[in-house]
Amino acid sequence: MFQRLRRQDERSGDNFSCNDVHYTFDFSQYVKLPHHTREKGPTYFIQPRKIQIFGYRVDGDKQYNFLIDENETIGRDGQLVHGPDAVISMLDHAFANYSLGENECSLHADNCFGQNKNRYVLGYLSWRIMTQRHQKITYMMQLPGHTRCLIDAGFGNIKTLYRRKDCDTLQHIAEVVSNSSHSNQPVTYGGGSGWVWRAWKTFIGDRFKKVHNVAKYHFFRFSSEEPGVVYMRQSAVDENEVRFVICKTHLLEMARDDVPSQIVPPGLSAERVRYLYRHVRPLVRRPFQDVLCPAPEES
């Protein structure tokens, strides 16, 4: 609905803006390549190529599923995909390309401290306020014991179709995502519509402070009325709110076009390439063997 309104407004020449849009982001369990509906026994004893899935759901519209191959991660051989540089890079790309032009928004994320709830994501959200990308942001974490959220429905549709399809390449996974439901859309790295990795951890670390005892808070809000400040509560209904100046005072002025430097993925190690060629390639359907498990370069 929001997308239709935005397109109609663009045709009329007006600037469309809506308030209090809700987003959800989270990681799904990775999928593997190759995957065949009738798995061969040796598949269970190898280390297949892993495709990570990061979902960004626009409430009432679409779910954008970032598909990350092992050779496209910030770290070598699929490493660091859950780190702050990766999470914020994808979140920033999603805000820039899939948001609805709103002034205010709310975000839901899971309660995994190592993935999302850390100083860098909070610093990034404050940075968005300070660079006038949003006027108000509410960031909510699920309480312990509540492990399901809206985005899991989209992941469930993907996994349901994935189990019934033969997949040997990243493109096959993208087709599964597209066909799994009307709201699911794949996003792949690089190219004209893909995202890029940026060094957000260093960028945020130089400008924002660490929030102490952050694990006990589940509700955060940022406002343009007090840029550089975050208000925190242990739950949305908690009346006790803690005010914290998260921005380092000597860097309160921030240029809108000042963004972190780009990170180029290091790709696969020679050892991993040899392993895929020797152990995984025989299980891949012949037309796709050179795509998923190319021959190692001769040294």
PDB file of C-alpha atoms in Angstrom:
ATOM      1  CA  MET A   1       0.000   0.000   0.000  1.00  0.00           C
ATOM      2  CA  PHE A   2       2.766   2.446   0.955  1.00  0.00           C
ATOM      3  CA  GLN A   3       4.624   1.666  -2.269  1.00  0.00           C
ATOM      4  CA  ARG A   4       1.519   2.443  -4.333  1.00  0.00           C
ATOM      5  CA  LEU A   5       1.036   5.748  -2.502  1.00  0.00           C
ATOM      6  CA  ARG A   6       4.670   6.674  -3.065  1.00  0.00           C
ATOM      7  CA  ARG A   7       4.499   5.908  -6.785  1.00  0.00           C
ATOM      8  CA  GLN A   8       1.285   7.921  -7.157  1.00  0.00           C
ATOM      9  CA  ASP A   9       2.844  10.849  -5.336  1.00  0.00           C
ATOM     10  CA  GLU A  10       5.995  10.683  -7.476  1.00  0.00           C
ATOM     11  CA  ARG A  11       3.825  10.938 -10.606  1.00  0.00           C
ATOM     12  CA  SER A  12       2.085  14.007  -9.193  1.00  0.00           C
ATOM     13  CA  GLY A  13       5.438  15.672  -8.470  1.00  0.00           C
ATOM     14  CA  ASP A  14       4.944  15.935  -4.709  1.00  0.00           C
ATOM     15  CA  ASN A  15       7.289  14.636  -2.033  1.00  0.00           C
ATOM     16  CA  PHE A  16       5.597  11.738  -0.293  1.00  0.00           C
ATOM     17  CA  SER A  17       6.353  11.296   3.384  1.00  0.00           C
ATOM     18  CA  CYS A  18       4.646   9.074   5.922  1.00  0.00           C
ATOM     19  CA  ASN A  19       5.197   8.756   9.633  1.00  0.00           C
ATOM     20  CA  ASP A  20       5.867   5.897  12.034  1.00  0.00           C
ATOM     21  CA  VAL A  21       6.696   3.158   9.534  1.00  0.00           C
ATOM     22  CA  HIS A  22       7.586  -0.156  11.159  1.00  0.00           C
ATOM     23  CA  TYR A  23      10.592  -2.260  10.108  1.00  0.00           C
ATOM     24  CA  THR A  24      11.903  -5.615  11.334  1.00  0.00           C
ATOM     25  CA  PHE A  25      15.364  -7.035  10.683  1.00  0.00           C
ATOM     26  CA  ASP A  26      16.980 -10.319  11.626  1.00  0.00           C
ATOM     27  CA  PHE A  27      19.145 -13.171  10.387  1.00  0.00           C
ATOM     28  CA  SER A  28      17.723 -16.476   9.241  1.00  0.00           C
ATOM     29  CA  GLN A  29      19.541 -19.775   9.563  1.00  0.00           C
ATOM     30  CA  TYR A  30      21.852 -20.177   6.588  1.00  0.00           C
ATOM     31  CA  VAL A  31      21.018 -22.362   3.598  1.00  0.00           C
ATOM     32  CA  LYS A  32      23.563 -24.558   1.860  1.00  0.00           C
ATOM     33  CA  LEU A  33      24.675 -25.286  -1.669  1.00  0.00           C
ATOM     34  CA  PRO A  34      24.282 -27.690  -3.246  1.00  0.00           C
ATOM     35  CA  HIS A  35      20.832 -28.647  -2.008  1.00  0.00           C
ATOM     36  CA  HIS A  36      18.782 -31.368  -3.660  1.00  0.00           C
ATOM     37  CA  THR A  37      15.365 -32.644  -2.682  1.00  0.00           C
ATOM     38  CA  ARG A  38      16.764 -36.176  -2.645  1.00  0.00           C
ATOM     39  CA  GLU A  39      19.962 -35.614  -0.752  1.00  0.00           C
ATOM     40  CA  LYS A  40      22.817 -37.984  -1.330  1.00  0.00           C
ATOM     41  CA  GLY A  41      24.421 -39.581   1.721  1.00  0.00           C
ATOM     42  CA  PRO A  42      27.854 -37.899   1.332  1.00  0.00           C
ATOM     43  CA  THR A  43      26.210 -34.453   1.584  1.00  0.00           C
ATOM     44  CA  TYR A  44      25.903 -34.887   5.342  1.00  0.00           C
ATOM     45  CA  PHE A  45      29.649 -35.374   5.774  1.00  0.00           C
ATOM     46  CA  ILE A  46      30.977 -32.360   3.883  1.00  0.00           C
ATOM     47  CA  GLN A  47      31.177 -28.623   4.517  1.00  0.00           C
ATOM     48  CA  PRO A  48      28.910 -27.232   1.773  1.00  0.00           C
ATOM     49  CA  ARG A  49      28.917 -23.665   0.553  1.00  0.00           C
ATOM     50  CA  LYS A  50      26.832 -21.531   2.906  1.00  0.00           C
ATOM     51  CA  ILE A  51      24.464 -18.731   1.931  1.00  0.00           C
ATOM     52  CA  GLN A  52      23.553 -16.407   4.787  1.00  0.00           C
ATOM     53  CA  ILE A  53      20.176 -14.629   4.760  1.00  0.00           C
ATOM     54  CA  PHE A  54      19.562 -11.235   6.378  1.00  0.00           C
ATOM     55  CA  GLY A  55      15.958 -10.059   6.246  1.00  0.00           C
ATOM     56  CA  TYR A  56      14.604  -6.511   6.341  1.00  0.00           C
ATOM     57  CA  ARG A  57      10.823  -6.359   6.423  1.00  0.00           C
ATOM     58  CA  VAL A  58       8.724  -3.259   5.715  1.00  0.00           C
ATOM     59  CA  ASP A  59       5.476  -3.721   7.590  1.00  0.00           C
ATOM     60  CA  GLY A  60       2.568  -3.864   5.139  1.00  0.00           C
ATOM     61  CA  ASP A  61       4.839  -4.022   2.104  1.00  0.00           C
ATOM     62  CA  LYS A  62       7.761  -6.350   1.312  1.00  0.00           C
ATOM     63  CA  GLN A  63      10.522  -8.346   2.949  1.00  0.00           C
ATOM     64  CA  TYR A  64      13.956  -7.824   1.417  1.00  0.00           C
ATOM     65  CA  ASN A  65      16.219 -10.835   1.893  1.00  0.00           C
ATOM     66  CA  PHE A  66      19.956 -10.184   1.551  1.00  0.00           C
ATOM     67  CA  LEU A  67      21.691 -13.300   0.205  1.00  0.00           C
ATOM     68  CA  ILE A  68      25.357 -13.448   1.186  1.00  0.00           C
ATOM     69  CA  ASP A  69      27.689 -16.009  -0.363  1.00  0.00           C
ATOM     70  CA  GLU A  70      30.909 -17.125   1.350  1.00  0.00           C
ATOM     71  CA  ASN A  71      33.076 -15.200  -1.100  1.00  0.00           C
ATOM     72  CA  GLU A  72      31.122 -11.971  -0.529  1.00  0.00           C
ATOM     73  CA  THR A  73      31.453 -11.565   3.238  1.00  0.00           C
ATOM     74  CA  ILE A  74      33.641  -9.018   5.012  1.00  0.00           C
ATOM     75  CA  GLY A  75      35.821 -11.790   6.410  1.00  0.00           C
ATOM     76  CA  ARG A  76      37.471 -14.536   4.397  1.00  0.00           C
ATOM     77  CA  ASP A  77      35.561 -17.789   3.844  1.00  0.00           C
ATOM     78  CA  GLY A  78      32.216 -16.472   5.053  1.00  0.00           C
ATOM     79  CA  GLN A  79      33.438 -14.866   8.282  1.00  0.00           C
ATOM     80  CA  LEU A  80      32.194 -11.682  10.038  1.00  0.00           C
ATOM     81  CA  VAL A  81      28.786 -11.770   8.383  1.00  0.00           C
ATOM     82  CA  HIS A  82      27.033 -11.161  11.725  1.00  0.00           C
ATOM     83  CA  GLY A  83      29.356  -8.378  12.857  1.00  0.00           C
ATOM     84  CA  PRO A  84      28.400  -4.687  13.194  1.00  0.00           C
ATOM     85  CA  ASP A  85      30.054  -3.692   9.900  1.00  0.00           C
ATOM     86  CA  ALA A  86      27.913  -6.200   8.011  1.00  0.00           C
ATOM     87  CA  VAL A  87      24.636  -5.618   9.871  1.00  0.00           C
ATOM     88  CA  ILE A  88      24.813  -1.827   9.633  1.00  0.00           C
ATOM     89  CA  SER A  89      25.919  -1.910   5.975  1.00  0.00           C
ATOM     90  CA  MET A  90      22.836  -3.910   5.011  1.00  0.00           C
ATOM     91  CA  LEU A  91      20.571  -1.881   7.277  1.00  0.00           C
ATOM     92  CA  ASP A  92      21.863   1.369   5.782  1.00  0.00           C
ATOM     93  CA  HIS A  93      21.350   0.050   2.251  1.00  0.00           C
ATOM     94  CA  ALA A  94      17.808  -0.971   3.136  1.00  0.00           C
ATOM     95  CA  PHE A  95      17.008   2.445   4.598  1.00  0.00           C
ATOM     96  CA  ALA A  96      18.408   4.171   1.520  1.00  0.00           C
ATOM     97  CA  ASN A  97      16.629   1.994  -1.040  1.00  0.00           C
ATOM     98  CA  TYR A  98      13.543   0.401   0.512  1.00  0.00           C
ATOM     99  CA  SER A  99      12.245   2.882   3.080  1.00  0.00           C
ATOM    100  CA  LEU A 100       9.087   4.880   2.434  1.00  0.00           C
ATOM    101  CA  GLY A 101      10.449   8.384   2.881  1.00  0.00           C
ATOM    102  CA  GLU A 102       9.156   8.631   6.427  1.00  0.00           C
ATOM    103  CA  ASN A 103      10.235  11.118   9.081  1.00  0.00           C
ATOM    104  CA  GLU A 104       9.660   8.701  11.951  1.00  0.00           C
ATOM    105  CA  CYS A 105      10.105   4.942  12.136  1.00  0.00           C
ATOM    106  CA  SER A 106      10.226   2.082  14.581  1.00  0.00           C
ATOM    107  CA  LEU A 107      12.443  -0.986  14.325  1.00  0.00           C
ATOM    108  CA  HIS A 108      12.180  -4.429  15.838  1.00  0.00           C
ATOM    109  CA  ALA A 109      15.171  -6.755  16.156  1.00  0.00           C
ATOM    110  CA  ASP A 110      15.899  -9.995  17.955  1.00  0.00           C
ATOM    111  CA  ASN A 111      17.505 -10.163  21.370  1.00  0.00           C
ATOM    112  CA  CYS A 112      20.897 -11.508  20.284  1.00  0.00           C
ATOM    113  CA  PHE A 113      23.532  -9.278  21.854  1.00  0.00           C
ATOM    114  CA  GLY A 114      26.310 -10.429  19.524  1.00  0.00           C
ATOM    115  CA  GLN A 115      24.420  -9.564  16.347  1.00  0.00           C
ATOM    116  CA  ASN A 116      22.396  -6.442  16.841  1.00  0.00           C
ATOM    117  CA  LYS A 117      22.089  -4.928  20.298  1.00  0.00           C
ATOM    118  CA  ASN A 118      25.439  -3.235  20.718  1.00  0.00           C
ATOM    119  CA  ARG A 119      26.988   0.209  20.781  1.00  0.00           C
ATOM    120  CA  TYR A 120      27.443   0.331  17.031  1.00  0.00           C
ATOM    121  CA  VAL A 121      23.803  -0.132  16.017  1.00  0.00           C
ATOM    122  CA  LEU A 122      22.717   2.394  18.643  1.00  0.00           C
ATOM    123  CA  GLY A 123      25.411   4.785  17.423  1.00  0.00           C
ATOM    124  CA  TYR A 124      24.266   4.286  13.839  1.00  0.00           C
ATOM    125  CA  LEU A 125      20.641   5.111  14.696  1.00  0.00           C
ATOM    126  CA  SER A 126      21.792   8.235  16.534  1.00  0.00           C
ATOM    127  CA  TRP A 127      23.902   9.146  13.481  1.00  0.00           C
ATOM    128  CA  ARG A 128      20.785   8.947  11.300  1.00  0.00           C
ATOM    129  CA  ILE A 129      19.069  11.457  13.567  1.00  0.00           C
ATOM    130  CA  MET A 130      22.091  13.755  13.673  1.00  0.00           C
ATOM    131  CA  THR A 131      22.441  13.780   9.881  1.00  0.00           C
ATOM    132  CA  GLN A 132      18.695  14.486   9.495  1.00  0.00           C
ATOM    133  CA  ARG A 133      17.878  11.186   7.829  1.00  0.00           C
ATOM    134  CA  HIS A 134      15.129  10.668  10.400  1.00  0.00           C
ATOM    135  CA  GLN A 135      13.481  12.899  12.969  1.00  0.00           C
ATOM    136  CA  LYS A 136      12.516  10.136  15.369  1.00  0.00           C
ATOM    137  CA  ILE A 137      13.532   6.465  15.684  1.00  0.00           C
ATOM    138  CA  THR A 138      12.246   3.885  18.137  1.00  0.00           C
ATOM    139  CA  TYR A 139      14.335   0.728  18.442  1.00  0.00           C
ATOM    140  CA  MET A 140      12.806  -2.282  20.207  1.00  0.00           C
ATOM    141  CA  MET A 141      14.283  -5.606  21.199  1.00  0.00           C
ATOM    142  CA  GLN A 142      12.340  -8.776  21.894  1.00  0.00           C
ATOM    143  CA  LEU A 143      12.098  -9.755  25.521  1.00  0.00           C
ATOM    144  CA  PRO A 144      13.797 -13.008  26.601  1.00  0.00           C
ATOM    145  CA  GLY A 145      11.583 -15.994  25.883  1.00  0.00           C
ATOM    146  CA  HIS A 146       9.994 -14.412  22.810  1.00  0.00           C
ATOM    147  CA  THR A 147      11.932 -15.743  19.833  1.00  0.00           C
ATOM    148  CA  ARG A 148       9.462 -15.191  16.984  1.00  0.00           C
ATOM    149  CA  CYS A 149       8.781 -11.966  15.142  1.00  0.00           C
ATOM    150  CA  LEU A 150       7.070 -10.789  11.979  1.00  0.00           C
ATOM    151  CA  ILE A 151      10.037 -11.474   9.730  1.00  0.00           C
ATOM    152  CA  ASP A 152      10.064 -15.188  10.619  1.00  0.00           C
ATOM    153  CA  ALA A 153       6.948 -15.726   8.500  1.00  0.00           C
ATOM    154  CA  GLY A 154       8.886 -14.661   5.410  1.00  0.00           C
ATOM    155  CA  PHE A 155      11.812 -16.878   6.360  1.00  0.00           C
ATOM    156  CA  GLY A 156       9.396 -19.782   6.857  1.00  0.00           C
ATOM    157  CA  ASN A 157       8.014 -19.406   3.334  1.00  0.00           C
ATOM    158  CA  ILE A 158      11.551 -19.414   1.937  1.00  0.00           C
ATOM    159  CA  LYS A 159      12.546 -22.571   3.828  1.00  0.00           C
ATOM    160  CA  THR A 160       9.332 -24.365   2.837  1.00  0.00           C
ATOM    161  CA  LEU A 161       9.991 -23.866  -0.880  1.00  0.00           C
ATOM    162  CA  TYR A 162      13.736 -24.402  -0.501  1.00  0.00           C
ATOM    163  CA  ARG A 163      13.165 -27.920   0.812  1.00  0.00           C
ATOM    164  CA  ARG A 164      11.267 -28.794  -2.382  1.00  0.00           C
ATOM    165  CA  LYS A 165      13.739 -27.319  -4.880  1.00  0.00           C
ATOM    166  CA  ASP A 166      17.098 -28.380  -6.277  1.00  0.00           C
ATOM    167  CA  CYS A 167      19.594 -25.547  -5.802  1.00  0.00           C
ATOM    168  CA  ASP A 168      23.179 -25.463  -7.038  1.00  0.00           C
ATOM    169  CA  THR A 169      23.897 -21.726  -7.345  1.00  0.00           C
ATOM    170  CA  LEU A 170      23.138 -18.458  -5.606  1.00  0.00           C
ATOM    171  CA  GLN A 171      20.795 -17.600  -8.470  1.00  0.00           C
ATOM    172  CA  HIS A 172      18.735 -20.682  -7.650  1.00  0.00           C
ATOM    173  CA  ILE A 173      18.390 -19.448  -4.058  1.00  0.00           C
ATOM    174  CA  ALA A 174      17.327 -16.019  -5.326  1.00  0.00           C
ATOM    175  CA  GLU A 175      14.630 -17.674  -7.448  1.00  0.00           C
ATOM    176  CA  VAL A 176      13.409 -19.616  -4.418  1.00  0.00           C
ATOM    177  CA  VAL A 177      13.124 -16.368  -2.447  1.00  0.00           C
ATOM    178  CA  SER A 178      11.202 -14.653  -5.278  1.00  0.00           C
ATOM    179  CA  ASN A 179       8.786 -17.557  -5.698  1.00  0.00           C
ATOM    180  CA  SER A 180       8.280 -18.308  -2.009  1.00  0.00           C
ATOM    181  CA  SER A 181       5.709 -15.535  -1.492  1.00  0.00           C
ATOM    182  CA  HIS A 182       4.503 -12.303  -3.053  1.00  0.00           C
ATOM    183  CA  SER A 183       6.164 -10.228  -0.331  1.00  0.00           C
ATOM    184  CA  ASN A 184       9.613 -11.871  -0.419  1.00  0.00           C
ATOM    185  CA  GLN A 185      12.264 -10.244  -2.592  1.00  0.00           C
ATOM    186  CA  PRO A 186      15.937 -11.254  -2.925  1.00  0.00           C
ATOM    187  CA  VAL A 187      18.833  -8.791  -2.711  1.00  0.00           C
ATOM    188  CA  THR A 188      22.256  -9.904  -3.948  1.00  0.00           C
ATOM    189  CA  TYR A 189      25.667  -8.355  -3.355  1.00  0.00           C
ATOM    190  CA  GLY A 190      27.294  -6.069  -5.916  1.00  0.00           C
ATOM    191  CA  GLY A 191      25.874  -4.956  -9.219  1.00  0.00           C
ATOM    192  CA  GLY A 192      23.644  -1.963  -9.779  1.00  0.00           C
ATOM    193  CA  SER A 193      21.140  -2.773  -7.023  1.00  0.00           C
ATOM    194  CA  GLY A 194      23.422  -4.517  -4.536  1.00  0.00           C
ATOM    195  CA  TRP A 195      24.867  -3.140  -1.349  1.00  0.00           C
ATOM    196  CA  VAL A 196      28.476  -2.466  -0.379  1.00  0.00           C
ATOM    197  CA  TRP A 197      30.281  -3.188   2.884  1.00  0.00           C
ATOM    198  CA  ARG A 198      31.488  -0.193   4.886  1.00  0.00           C
ATOM    199  CA  ALA A 199      33.688   0.194   7.977  1.00  0.00           C
ATOM    200  CA  TRP A 200      30.902   1.252  10.318  1.00  0.00           C
ATOM    201  CA  LYS A 201      32.551  -0.151  13.450  1.00  0.00           C
ATOM    202  CA  THR A 202      35.478   2.255  13.269  1.00  0.00           C
ATOM    203  CA  PHE A 203      33.292   5.111  12.044  1.00  0.00           C
ATOM    204  CA  ILE A 204      30.787   4.749  14.897  1.00  0.00           C
ATOM    205  CA  GLY A 205      33.448   3.940  17.490  1.00  0.00           C
ATOM    206  CA  ASP A 206      35.199   7.253  16.857  1.00  0.00           C
ATOM    207  CA  ARG A 207      32.003   9.262  17.297  1.00  0.00           C
ATOM    208  CA  PHE A 208      29.795   7.468  19.828  1.00  0.00           C
ATOM    209  CA  LYS A 209      30.172   6.092  23.328  1.00  0.00           C
ATOM    210  CA  LYS A 210      29.509   2.612  24.616  1.00  0.00           C
ATOM    211  CA  VAL A 211      26.244   2.174  26.517  1.00  0.00           C
ATOM    212  CA  HIS A 212      27.017   0.362  29.770  1.00  0.00           C
ATOM    213  CA  ASN A 213      24.769  -2.528  30.798  1.00  0.00           C
ATOM    214  CA  VAL A 214      23.020  -2.313  27.435  1.00  0.00           C
ATOM    215  CA  ALA A 215      21.846  -5.925  27.675  1.00  0.00           C
ATOM    216  CA  LYS A 216      19.196  -5.070  30.269  1.00  0.00           C
ATOM    217  CA  TYR A 217      17.465  -2.492  28.038  1.00  0.00           C
ATOM    218  CA  HIS A 218      14.934  -3.452  25.367  1.00  0.00           C
ATOM    219  CA  PHE A 219      13.468  -0.103  24.305  1.00  0.00           C
ATOM    220  CA  PHE A 220      15.447   2.812  22.862  1.00  0.00           C
ATOM    221  CA  ARG A 221      14.307   6.069  21.331  1.00  0.00           C
ATOM    222  CA  PHE A 222      16.114   8.826  19.454  1.00  0.00           C
ATOM    223  CA  SER A 223      14.764  12.265  18.531  1.00  0.00           C
ATOM    224  CA  SER A 224      15.931  15.263  16.521  1.00  0.00           C
ATOM    225  CA  GLU A 225      14.898  17.400  19.485  1.00  0.00           C
ATOM    226  CA  GLU A 226      17.935  16.022  21.318  1.00  0.00           C
ATOM    227  CA  PRO A 227      20.461  14.824  18.711  1.00  0.00           C
ATOM    228  CA  GLY A 228      23.195  12.647  20.142  1.00  0.00           C
ATOM    229  CA  VAL A 229      21.000  11.432  23.023  1.00  0.00           C
ATOM    230  CA  VAL A 230      19.302   8.069  23.511  1.00  0.00           C
ATOM    231  CA  TYR A 231      16.514   7.319  25.983  1.00  0.00           C
ATOM    232  CA  MET A 232      16.439   3.720  27.236  1.00  0.00           C
ATOM    233  CA  ARG A 233      13.907   1.584  29.075  1.00  0.00           C
ATOM    234  CA  GLN A 234      13.936  -2.024  30.174  1.00  0.00           C
ATOM    235  CA  SER A 235      10.604  -2.516  28.363  1.00  0.00           C
ATOM    236  CA  ALA A 236       8.135  -0.442  26.373  1.00  0.00           C
ATOM    237  CA  VAL A 237       5.827  -0.135  29.402  1.00  0.00           C
ATOM    238  CA  ASP A 238       8.579   0.673  31.881  1.00  0.00           C
ATOM    239  CA  GLU A 239       8.082   4.159  33.350  1.00  0.00           C
ATOM    240  CA  ASN A 240      11.727   4.509  34.356  1.00  0.00           C
ATOM    241  CA  GLU A 241      13.584   6.018  31.409  1.00  0.00           C
ATOM    242  CA  VAL A 242      17.342   6.513  31.354  1.00  0.00           C
ATOM    243  CA  ARG A 243      18.817   9.427  29.376  1.00  0.00           C
ATOM    244  CA  PHE A 244      22.287   8.870  27.950  1.00  0.00           C
ATOM    245  CA  VAL A 245      24.430  11.185  25.805  1.00  0.00           C
ATOM    246  CA  ILE A 246      25.706   8.625  23.326  1.00  0.00           C
ATOM    247  CA  CYS A 247      27.585  10.999  21.040  1.00  0.00           C
ATOM    248  CA  LYS A 248      31.032  12.252  21.975  1.00  0.00           C
ATOM    249  CA  THR A 249      30.540  15.946  22.648  1.00  0.00           C
ATOM    250  CA  HIS A 250      33.353  17.266  20.443  1.00  0.00           C
ATOM    251  CA  LEU A 251      31.844  15.594  17.372  1.00  0.00           C
ATOM    252  CA  LEU A 252      28.224  16.757  17.637  1.00  0.00           C
ATOM    253  CA  GLU A 253      28.346  18.387  14.196  1.00  0.00           C
ATOM    254  CA  MET A 254      28.225  15.694  11.524  1.00  0.00           C
ATOM    255  CA  ALA A 255      28.192  16.168   7.761  1.00  0.00           C
ATOM    256  CA  ARG A 256      25.427  14.317   5.952  1.00  0.00           C
ATOM    257  CA  ASP A 257      27.756  13.115   3.185  1.00  0.00           C
ATOM    258  CA  ASP A 258      30.440  11.841   5.597  1.00  0.00           C
ATOM    259  CA  VAL A 259      30.161   8.040   5.430  1.00  0.00           C
ATOM    260  CA  PRO A 260      32.559   5.186   6.276  1.00  0.00           C
ATOM    261  CA  SER A 261      35.086   3.869   3.800  1.00  0.00           C
ATOM    262  CA  GLN A 262      34.196   0.842   1.689  1.00  0.00           C
ATOM    263  CA  ILE A 263      35.397  -2.670   2.549  1.00  0.00           C
ATOM    264  CA  VAL A 264      36.264  -5.033  -0.293  1.00  0.00           C
ATOM    265  CA  PRO A 265      35.493  -8.713   0.459  1.00  0.00           C
ATOM    266  CA  PRO A 266      38.664 -10.844   0.583  1.00  0.00           C
ATOM    267  CA  GLY A 267      36.897 -13.816  -1.037  1.00  0.00           C
ATOM    268  CA  LEU A 268      37.666 -17.474  -0.510  1.00  0.00           C
ATOM    269  CA  SER A 269      41.008 -18.772   0.671  1.00  0.00           C
ATOM    270  CA  ALA A 270      42.978 -21.131  -1.556  1.00  0.00           C
ATOM    271  CA  GLU A 271      42.365 -23.907   0.957  1.00  0.00           C
ATOM    272  CA  ARG A 272      38.589 -23.406   0.834  1.00  0.00           C
ATOM    273  CA  VAL A 273      38.592 -23.321  -2.975  1.00  0.00           C
ATOM    274  CA  ARG A 274      40.483 -26.616  -3.077  1.00  0.00           C
ATOM    275  CA  TYR A 275      38.092 -28.175  -0.567  1.00  0.00           C
ATOM    276  CA  LEU A 276      35.026 -27.147  -2.576  1.00  0.00           C
ATOM    277  CA  TYR A 277      36.594 -28.472  -5.758  1.00  0.00           C
ATOM    278  CA  ARG A 278      37.588 -31.846  -4.305  1.00  0.00           C
ATOM    279  CA  HIS A 279      34.707 -32.640  -1.970  1.00  0.00           C
ATOM    280  CA  VAL A 280      31.670 -30.529  -2.922  1.00  0.00           C
ATOM    281  CA  ARG A 281      31.940 -30.318  -6.722  1.00  0.00           C
ATOM    282  CA  PRO A 282      31.138 -34.030  -7.303  1.00  0.00           C
ATOM    283  CA  LEU A 283      27.751 -33.485  -5.630  1.00  0.00           C
ATOM    284  CA  VAL A 284      26.814 -30.505  -7.804  1.00  0.00           C
ATOM    285  CA  ARG A 285      24.841 -31.033 -11.000  1.00  0.00           C
ATOM    286  CA  ARG A 286      27.241 -30.911 -13.939  1.00  0.00           C
ATOM    287  CA  PRO A 287      25.999 -27.678 -15.622  1.00  0.00           C
ATOM    288  CA  PHE A 288      26.651 -25.743 -12.409  1.00  0.00           C
ATOM    289  CA  GLN A 289      29.916 -27.232 -11.181  1.00  0.00           C
ATOM    290  CA  ASP A 290      32.125 -24.449 -12.530  1.00  0.00           C
ATOM    291  CA  VAL A 291      29.824 -21.815 -11.014  1.00  0.00           C
ATOM    292  CA  LEU A 292      29.729 -23.182  -7.472  1.00  0.00           C
ATOM    293  CA  CYS A 293      33.082 -24.998  -7.284  1.00  0.00           C
ATOM    294  CA  PRO A 294      35.516 -23.706  -9.911  1.00  0.00           C
ATOM    295  CA  ALA A 295      38.920 -25.279 -10.330  1.00  0.00           C
ATOM    296  CA  PRO A 296      41.695 -23.806  -8.135  1.00  0.00           C
ATOM    297  CA  GLU A 297      44.121 -21.472  -9.820  1.00  0.00           C
ATOM    298  CA  GLU A 298      47.487 -23.056 -10.497  1.00  0.00           C
ATOM    299  CA  SER A 299      50.233 -21.582  -8.331  1.00  0.00           C
TER     300      SER A 299
END
